[in-house]
mmCIF file of C-alpha atoms in Angstrom:
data_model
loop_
_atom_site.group_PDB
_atom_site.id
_atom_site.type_symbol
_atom_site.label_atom_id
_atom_site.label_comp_id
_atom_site.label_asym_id
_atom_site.label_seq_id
_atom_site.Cartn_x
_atom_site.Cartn_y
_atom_site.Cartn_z
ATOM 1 C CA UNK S 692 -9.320 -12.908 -0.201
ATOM 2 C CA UNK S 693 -8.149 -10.704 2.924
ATOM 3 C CA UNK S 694 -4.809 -11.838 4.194
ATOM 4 C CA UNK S 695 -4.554 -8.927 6.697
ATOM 5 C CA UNK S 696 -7.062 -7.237 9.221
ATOM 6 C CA UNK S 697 -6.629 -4.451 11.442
ATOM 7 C CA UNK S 698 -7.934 -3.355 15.072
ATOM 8 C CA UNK S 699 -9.462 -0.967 15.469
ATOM 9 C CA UNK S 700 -11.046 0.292 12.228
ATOM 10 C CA UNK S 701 -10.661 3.922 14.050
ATOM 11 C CA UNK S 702 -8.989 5.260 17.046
ATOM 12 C CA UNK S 703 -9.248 8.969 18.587
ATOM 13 C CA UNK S 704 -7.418 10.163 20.731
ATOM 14 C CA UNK S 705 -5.985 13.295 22.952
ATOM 15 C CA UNK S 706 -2.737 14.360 21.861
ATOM 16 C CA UNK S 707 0.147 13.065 24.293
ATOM 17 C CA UNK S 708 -1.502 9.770 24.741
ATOM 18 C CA UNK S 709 -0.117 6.831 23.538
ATOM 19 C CA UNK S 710 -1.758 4.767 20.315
ATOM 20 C CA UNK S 711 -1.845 1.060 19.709
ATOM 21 C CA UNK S 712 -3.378 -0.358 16.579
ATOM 22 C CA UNK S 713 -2.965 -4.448 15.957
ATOM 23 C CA UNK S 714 -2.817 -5.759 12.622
ATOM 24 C CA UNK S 715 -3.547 -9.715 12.146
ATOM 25 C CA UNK S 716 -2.697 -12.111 9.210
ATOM 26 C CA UNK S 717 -3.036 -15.481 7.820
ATOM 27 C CA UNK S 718 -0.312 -16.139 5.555
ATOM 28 C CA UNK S 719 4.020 -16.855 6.618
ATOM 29 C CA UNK S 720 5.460 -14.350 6.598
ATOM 30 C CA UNK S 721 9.323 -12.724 5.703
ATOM 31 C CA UNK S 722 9.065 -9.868 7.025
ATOM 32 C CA UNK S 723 6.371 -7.520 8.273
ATOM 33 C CA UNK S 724 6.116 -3.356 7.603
ATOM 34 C CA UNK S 725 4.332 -0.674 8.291
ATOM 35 C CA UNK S 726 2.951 2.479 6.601
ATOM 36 C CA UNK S 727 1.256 5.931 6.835
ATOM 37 C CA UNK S 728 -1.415 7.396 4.922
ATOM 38 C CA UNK S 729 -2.447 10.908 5.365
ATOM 39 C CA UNK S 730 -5.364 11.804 4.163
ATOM 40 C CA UNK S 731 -5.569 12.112 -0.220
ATOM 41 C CA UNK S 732 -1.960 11.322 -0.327
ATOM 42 C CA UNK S 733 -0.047 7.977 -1.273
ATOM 43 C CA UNK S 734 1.414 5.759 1.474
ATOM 44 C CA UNK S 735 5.099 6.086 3.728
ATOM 45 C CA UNK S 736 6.986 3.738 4.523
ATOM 46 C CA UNK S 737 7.333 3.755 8.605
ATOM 47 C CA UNK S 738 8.978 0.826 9.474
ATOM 48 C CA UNK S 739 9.867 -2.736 8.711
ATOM 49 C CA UNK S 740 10.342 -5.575 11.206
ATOM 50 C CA UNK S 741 11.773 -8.833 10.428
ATOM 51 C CA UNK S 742 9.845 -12.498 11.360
ATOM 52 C CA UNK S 743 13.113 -13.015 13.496
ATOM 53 C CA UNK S 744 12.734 -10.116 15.394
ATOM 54 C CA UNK S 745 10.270 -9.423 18.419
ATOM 55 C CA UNK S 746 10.140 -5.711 19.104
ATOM 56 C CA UNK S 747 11.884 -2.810 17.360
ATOM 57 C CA UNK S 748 12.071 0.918 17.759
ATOM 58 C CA UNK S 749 11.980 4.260 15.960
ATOM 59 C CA UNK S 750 11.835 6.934 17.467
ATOM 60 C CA UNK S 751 8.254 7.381 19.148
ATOM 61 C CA UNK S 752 7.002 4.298 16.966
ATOM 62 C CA UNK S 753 6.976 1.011 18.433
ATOM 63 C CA UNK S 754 6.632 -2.124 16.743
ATOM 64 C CA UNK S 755 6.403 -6.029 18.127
ATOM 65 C CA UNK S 756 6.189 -8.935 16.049
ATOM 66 C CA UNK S 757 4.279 -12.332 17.038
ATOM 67 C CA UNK S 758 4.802 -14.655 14.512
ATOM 68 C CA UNK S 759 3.288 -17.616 16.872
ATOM 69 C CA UNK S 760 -0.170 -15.530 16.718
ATOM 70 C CA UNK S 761 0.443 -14.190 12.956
ATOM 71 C CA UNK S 762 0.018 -10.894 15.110
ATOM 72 C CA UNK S 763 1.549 -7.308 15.104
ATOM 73 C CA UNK S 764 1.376 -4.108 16.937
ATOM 74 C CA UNK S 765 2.402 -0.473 16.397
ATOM 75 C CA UNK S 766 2.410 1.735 19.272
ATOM 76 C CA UNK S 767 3.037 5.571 18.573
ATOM 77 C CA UNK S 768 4.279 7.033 21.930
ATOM 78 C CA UNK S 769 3.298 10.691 23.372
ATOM 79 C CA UNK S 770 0.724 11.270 19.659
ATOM 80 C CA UNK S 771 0.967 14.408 18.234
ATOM 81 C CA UNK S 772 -2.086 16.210 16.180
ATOM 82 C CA UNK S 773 0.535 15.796 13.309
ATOM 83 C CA UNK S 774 0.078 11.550 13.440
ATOM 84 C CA UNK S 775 -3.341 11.583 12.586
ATOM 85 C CA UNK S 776 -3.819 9.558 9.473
ATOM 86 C CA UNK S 777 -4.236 5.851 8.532
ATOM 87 C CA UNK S 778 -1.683 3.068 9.539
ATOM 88 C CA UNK S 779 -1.714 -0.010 7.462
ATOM 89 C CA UNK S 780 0.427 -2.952 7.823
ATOM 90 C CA UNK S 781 2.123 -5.230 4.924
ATOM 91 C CA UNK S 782 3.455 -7.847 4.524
ATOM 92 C CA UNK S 783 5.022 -10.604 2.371
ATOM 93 C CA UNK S 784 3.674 -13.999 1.441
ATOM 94 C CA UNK S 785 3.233 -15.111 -1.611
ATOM 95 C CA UNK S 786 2.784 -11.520 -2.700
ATOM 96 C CA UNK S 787 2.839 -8.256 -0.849
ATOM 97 C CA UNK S 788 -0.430 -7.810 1.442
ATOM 98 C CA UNK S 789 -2.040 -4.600 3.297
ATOM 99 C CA UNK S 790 -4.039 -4.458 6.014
ATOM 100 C CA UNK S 791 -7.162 -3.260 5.844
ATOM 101 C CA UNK S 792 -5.739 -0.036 7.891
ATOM 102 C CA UNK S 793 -6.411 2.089 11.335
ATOM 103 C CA UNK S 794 -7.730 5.433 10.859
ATOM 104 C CA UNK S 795 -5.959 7.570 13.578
ATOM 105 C CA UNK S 796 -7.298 10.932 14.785
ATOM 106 C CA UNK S 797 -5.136 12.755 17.645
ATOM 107 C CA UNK S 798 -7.206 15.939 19.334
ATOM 108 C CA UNK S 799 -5.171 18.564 20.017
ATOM 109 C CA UNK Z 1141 14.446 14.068 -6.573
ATOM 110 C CA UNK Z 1142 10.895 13.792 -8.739
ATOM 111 C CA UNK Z 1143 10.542 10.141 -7.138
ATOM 112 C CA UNK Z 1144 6.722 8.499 -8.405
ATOM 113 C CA UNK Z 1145 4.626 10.135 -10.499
ATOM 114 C CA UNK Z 1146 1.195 9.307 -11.620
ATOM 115 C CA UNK Z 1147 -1.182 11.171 -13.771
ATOM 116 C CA UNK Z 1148 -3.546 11.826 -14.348
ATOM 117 C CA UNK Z 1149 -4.843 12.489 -10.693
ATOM 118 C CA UNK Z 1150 -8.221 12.561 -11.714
ATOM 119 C CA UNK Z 1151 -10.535 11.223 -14.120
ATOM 120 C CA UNK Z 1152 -14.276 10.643 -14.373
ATOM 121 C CA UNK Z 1153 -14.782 8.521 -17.469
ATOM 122 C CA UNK Z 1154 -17.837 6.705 -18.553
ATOM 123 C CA UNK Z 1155 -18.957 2.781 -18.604
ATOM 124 C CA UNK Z 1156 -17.428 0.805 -21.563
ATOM 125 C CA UNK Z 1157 -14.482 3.318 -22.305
ATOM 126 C CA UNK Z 1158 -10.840 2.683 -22.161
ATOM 127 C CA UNK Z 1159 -8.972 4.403 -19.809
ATOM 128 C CA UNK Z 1160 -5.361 4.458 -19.132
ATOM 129 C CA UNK Z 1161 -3.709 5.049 -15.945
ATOM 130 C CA UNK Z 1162 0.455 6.518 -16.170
ATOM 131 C CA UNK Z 1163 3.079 5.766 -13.963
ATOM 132 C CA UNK Z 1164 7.037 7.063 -13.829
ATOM 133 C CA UNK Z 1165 9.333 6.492 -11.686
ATOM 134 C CA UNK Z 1166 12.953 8.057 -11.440
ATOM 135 C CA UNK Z 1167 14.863 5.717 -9.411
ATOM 136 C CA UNK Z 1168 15.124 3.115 -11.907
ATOM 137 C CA UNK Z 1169 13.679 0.511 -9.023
ATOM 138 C CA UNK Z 1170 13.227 -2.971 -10.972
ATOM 139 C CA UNK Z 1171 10.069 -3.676 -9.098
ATOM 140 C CA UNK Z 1172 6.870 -1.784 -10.101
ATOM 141 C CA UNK Z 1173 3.188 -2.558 -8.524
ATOM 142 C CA UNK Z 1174 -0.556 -1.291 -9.350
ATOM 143 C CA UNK Z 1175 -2.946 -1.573 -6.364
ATOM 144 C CA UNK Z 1176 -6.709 -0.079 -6.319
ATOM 145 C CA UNK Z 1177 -8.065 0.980 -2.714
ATOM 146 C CA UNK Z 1178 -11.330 1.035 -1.560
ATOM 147 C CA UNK Z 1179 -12.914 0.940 1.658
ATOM 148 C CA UNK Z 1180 -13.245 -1.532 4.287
ATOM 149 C CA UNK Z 1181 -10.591 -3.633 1.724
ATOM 150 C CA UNK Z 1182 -7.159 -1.990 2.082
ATOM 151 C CA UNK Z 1183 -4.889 -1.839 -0.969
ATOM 152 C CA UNK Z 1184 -5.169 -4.791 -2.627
ATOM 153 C CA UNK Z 1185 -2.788 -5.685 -5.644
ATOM 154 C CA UNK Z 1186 -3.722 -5.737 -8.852
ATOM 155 C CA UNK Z 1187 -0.494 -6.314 -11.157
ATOM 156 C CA UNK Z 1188 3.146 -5.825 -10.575
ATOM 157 C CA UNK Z 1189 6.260 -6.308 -12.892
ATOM 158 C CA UNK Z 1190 9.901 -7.411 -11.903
ATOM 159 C CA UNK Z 1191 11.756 -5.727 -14.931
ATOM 160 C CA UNK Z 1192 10.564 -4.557 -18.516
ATOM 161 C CA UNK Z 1193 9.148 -6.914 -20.243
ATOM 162 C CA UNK Z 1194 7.844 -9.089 -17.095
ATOM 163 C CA UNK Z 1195 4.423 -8.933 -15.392
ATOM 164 C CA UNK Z 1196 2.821 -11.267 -13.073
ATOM 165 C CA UNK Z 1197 -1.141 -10.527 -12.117
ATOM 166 C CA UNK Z 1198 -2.029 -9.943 -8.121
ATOM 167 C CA UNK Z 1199 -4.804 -10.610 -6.105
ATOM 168 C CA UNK Z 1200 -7.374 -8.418 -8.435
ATOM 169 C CA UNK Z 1201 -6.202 -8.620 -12.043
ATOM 170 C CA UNK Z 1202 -9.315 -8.831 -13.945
ATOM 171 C CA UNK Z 1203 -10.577 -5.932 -16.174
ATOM 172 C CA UNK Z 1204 -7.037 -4.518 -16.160
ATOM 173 C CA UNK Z 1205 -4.011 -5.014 -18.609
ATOM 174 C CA UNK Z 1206 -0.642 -3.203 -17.851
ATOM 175 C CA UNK Z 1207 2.655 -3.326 -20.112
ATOM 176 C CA UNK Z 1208 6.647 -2.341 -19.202
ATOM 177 C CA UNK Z 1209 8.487 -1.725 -22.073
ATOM 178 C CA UNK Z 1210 10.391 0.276 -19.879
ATOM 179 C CA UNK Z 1211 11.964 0.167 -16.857
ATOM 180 C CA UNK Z 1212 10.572 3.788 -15.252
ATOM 181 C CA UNK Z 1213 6.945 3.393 -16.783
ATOM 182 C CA UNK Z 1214 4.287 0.953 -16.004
ATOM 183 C CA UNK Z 1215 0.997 1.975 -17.281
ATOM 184 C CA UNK Z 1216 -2.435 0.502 -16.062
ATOM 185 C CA UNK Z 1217 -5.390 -0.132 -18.924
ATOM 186 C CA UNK Z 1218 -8.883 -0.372 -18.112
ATOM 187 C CA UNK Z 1219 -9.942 -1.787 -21.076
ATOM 188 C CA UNK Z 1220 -13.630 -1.162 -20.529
ATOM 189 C CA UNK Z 1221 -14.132 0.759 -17.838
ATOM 190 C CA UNK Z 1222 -17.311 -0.562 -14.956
ATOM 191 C CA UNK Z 1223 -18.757 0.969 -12.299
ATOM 192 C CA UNK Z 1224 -16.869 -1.776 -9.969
ATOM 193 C CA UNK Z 1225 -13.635 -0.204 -10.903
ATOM 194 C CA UNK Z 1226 -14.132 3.157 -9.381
ATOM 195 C CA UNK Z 1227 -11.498 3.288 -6.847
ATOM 196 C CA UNK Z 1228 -8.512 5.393 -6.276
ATOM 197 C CA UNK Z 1229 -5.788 3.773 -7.766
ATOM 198 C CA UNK Z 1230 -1.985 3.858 -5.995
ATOM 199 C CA UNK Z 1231 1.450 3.161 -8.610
ATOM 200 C CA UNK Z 1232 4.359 1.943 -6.541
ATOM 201 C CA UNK Z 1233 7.821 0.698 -7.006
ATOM 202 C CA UNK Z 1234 10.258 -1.373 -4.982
ATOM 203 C CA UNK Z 1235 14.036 -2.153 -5.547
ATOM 204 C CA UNK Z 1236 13.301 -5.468 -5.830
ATOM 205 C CA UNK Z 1237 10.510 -7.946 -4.771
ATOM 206 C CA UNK Z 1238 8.197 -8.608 -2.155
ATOM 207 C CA UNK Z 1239 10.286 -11.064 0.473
ATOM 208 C CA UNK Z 1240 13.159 -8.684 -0.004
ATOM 209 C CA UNK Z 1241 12.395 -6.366 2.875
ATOM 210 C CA UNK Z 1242 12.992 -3.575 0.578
ATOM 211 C CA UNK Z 1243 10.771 -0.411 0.981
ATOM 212 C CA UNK Z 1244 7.699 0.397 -1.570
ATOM 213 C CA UNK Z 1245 7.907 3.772 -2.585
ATOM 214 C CA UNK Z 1246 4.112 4.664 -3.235
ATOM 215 C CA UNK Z 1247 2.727 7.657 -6.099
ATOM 216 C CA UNK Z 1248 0.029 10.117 -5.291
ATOM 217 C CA UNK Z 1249 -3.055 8.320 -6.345
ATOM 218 C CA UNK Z 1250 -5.016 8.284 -8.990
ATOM 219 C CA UNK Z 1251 -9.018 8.979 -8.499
ATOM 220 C CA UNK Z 1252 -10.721 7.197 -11.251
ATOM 221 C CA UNK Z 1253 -14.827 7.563 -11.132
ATOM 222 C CA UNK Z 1254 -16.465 5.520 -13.539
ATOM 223 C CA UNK Z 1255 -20.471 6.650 -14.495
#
């Protein structure tokens, strides 16, 4: 079964312009993370955000938490031809769950 | 710092054969995990152990048997290898579990092509 889903599948954009990818799931959560996969490698840990918390920061990264809609966002601020890669979210039920992942391409 | 380590990287094998997947890690983490990715389905788990000696199956277990009898290894078996399990498969490993918050530290990948 697919606990997680993300939106969009893809996303291109120029570089300095900001990208938002949502990630949706069904189970509680504990907490809620996400990671980066460039392309042929294994996945980074990005960031982690807590089901208490709302919004949290890192740098350009931007994460908010909805726990109301089982809902998250990542926002990468002023995107860089150096983001481009996947983005999957994960996230603890039962087990640990991914997303199915945003495939990010910044133009230069 | 040698961190995860998974060999081999690639294998092409063909239908019926064993084939076993290797896994180190170097940080000693208690928590170790084996997920397969393929498209348009994510990473999806397929075993994971808390300690040597302990394994619990994930979401895709079947086809695949996986042993700890110690803490930095945690090899993957396909014990006959299908065409369904060609996927590229991702070693990981965790201080401790999954509601813990703690980061998963992922390996390389594996590519495994099955003919």
């Amino acid at each position: 079964s697919q606990q997680g889903e993300e939106d969009p599948q893809a996303l291109s954009i120029q570089e300095g312009e900001n990208a938002t990818m949502n990630c949706s799931y069904k189970t509680s959560i504990n907490n809620l993370q996400w990671y980066r996969q460039n392309s042929g490698r294994g996945l980074v840990h990005l960031i982690l955000i807590r089901s208490n918390e709302r919004e949290k920061h890192s740098g350009r990264l931007r994460v908010t938490l909805d726990t109301s809609k089982k809902s998250s966002s990542l926002l990468i601020t002023a995107s860089r031809a150096a983001d481009t890669a996947s983005y999957f979210c994960a996230f603890t039920g039962n087990q640990f769950y991914f997303g199915t992942g945003t495939s990010l391409t910044v133009i230069p | 710092d040698a961190g995860i380590t998974q060999s081999p990287r690639y294998k092409i094998t063909e239908t019926g054969r064993q084939v076993t997947l290797m896994c180190h890690q170097t940080w000693s983490h208690s928590y170790m995990f084996w997920y397969r990715q393929d498209l348009g389905h994510g990473l999806r788990l397929i075993y994971y152990s808390a300690a040597a000696d302990i394994t619990d199956k994930g979401e895709v277990p079947d086809g695949y048997v996986v042993s700890r009898s110690k803490t930095e290894n945690f090899p993957l078996t396909l014990e006959s290898a299908t065409r369904s399990q060609t996927s590229v498969y991702f070693c990981a490993s965790s201080e401790s579990g999954h509601n813990s918050g703690n980061t998963i530290y992922f390996g390389e990948g594996s590519w495994l092509t099955v003919v």
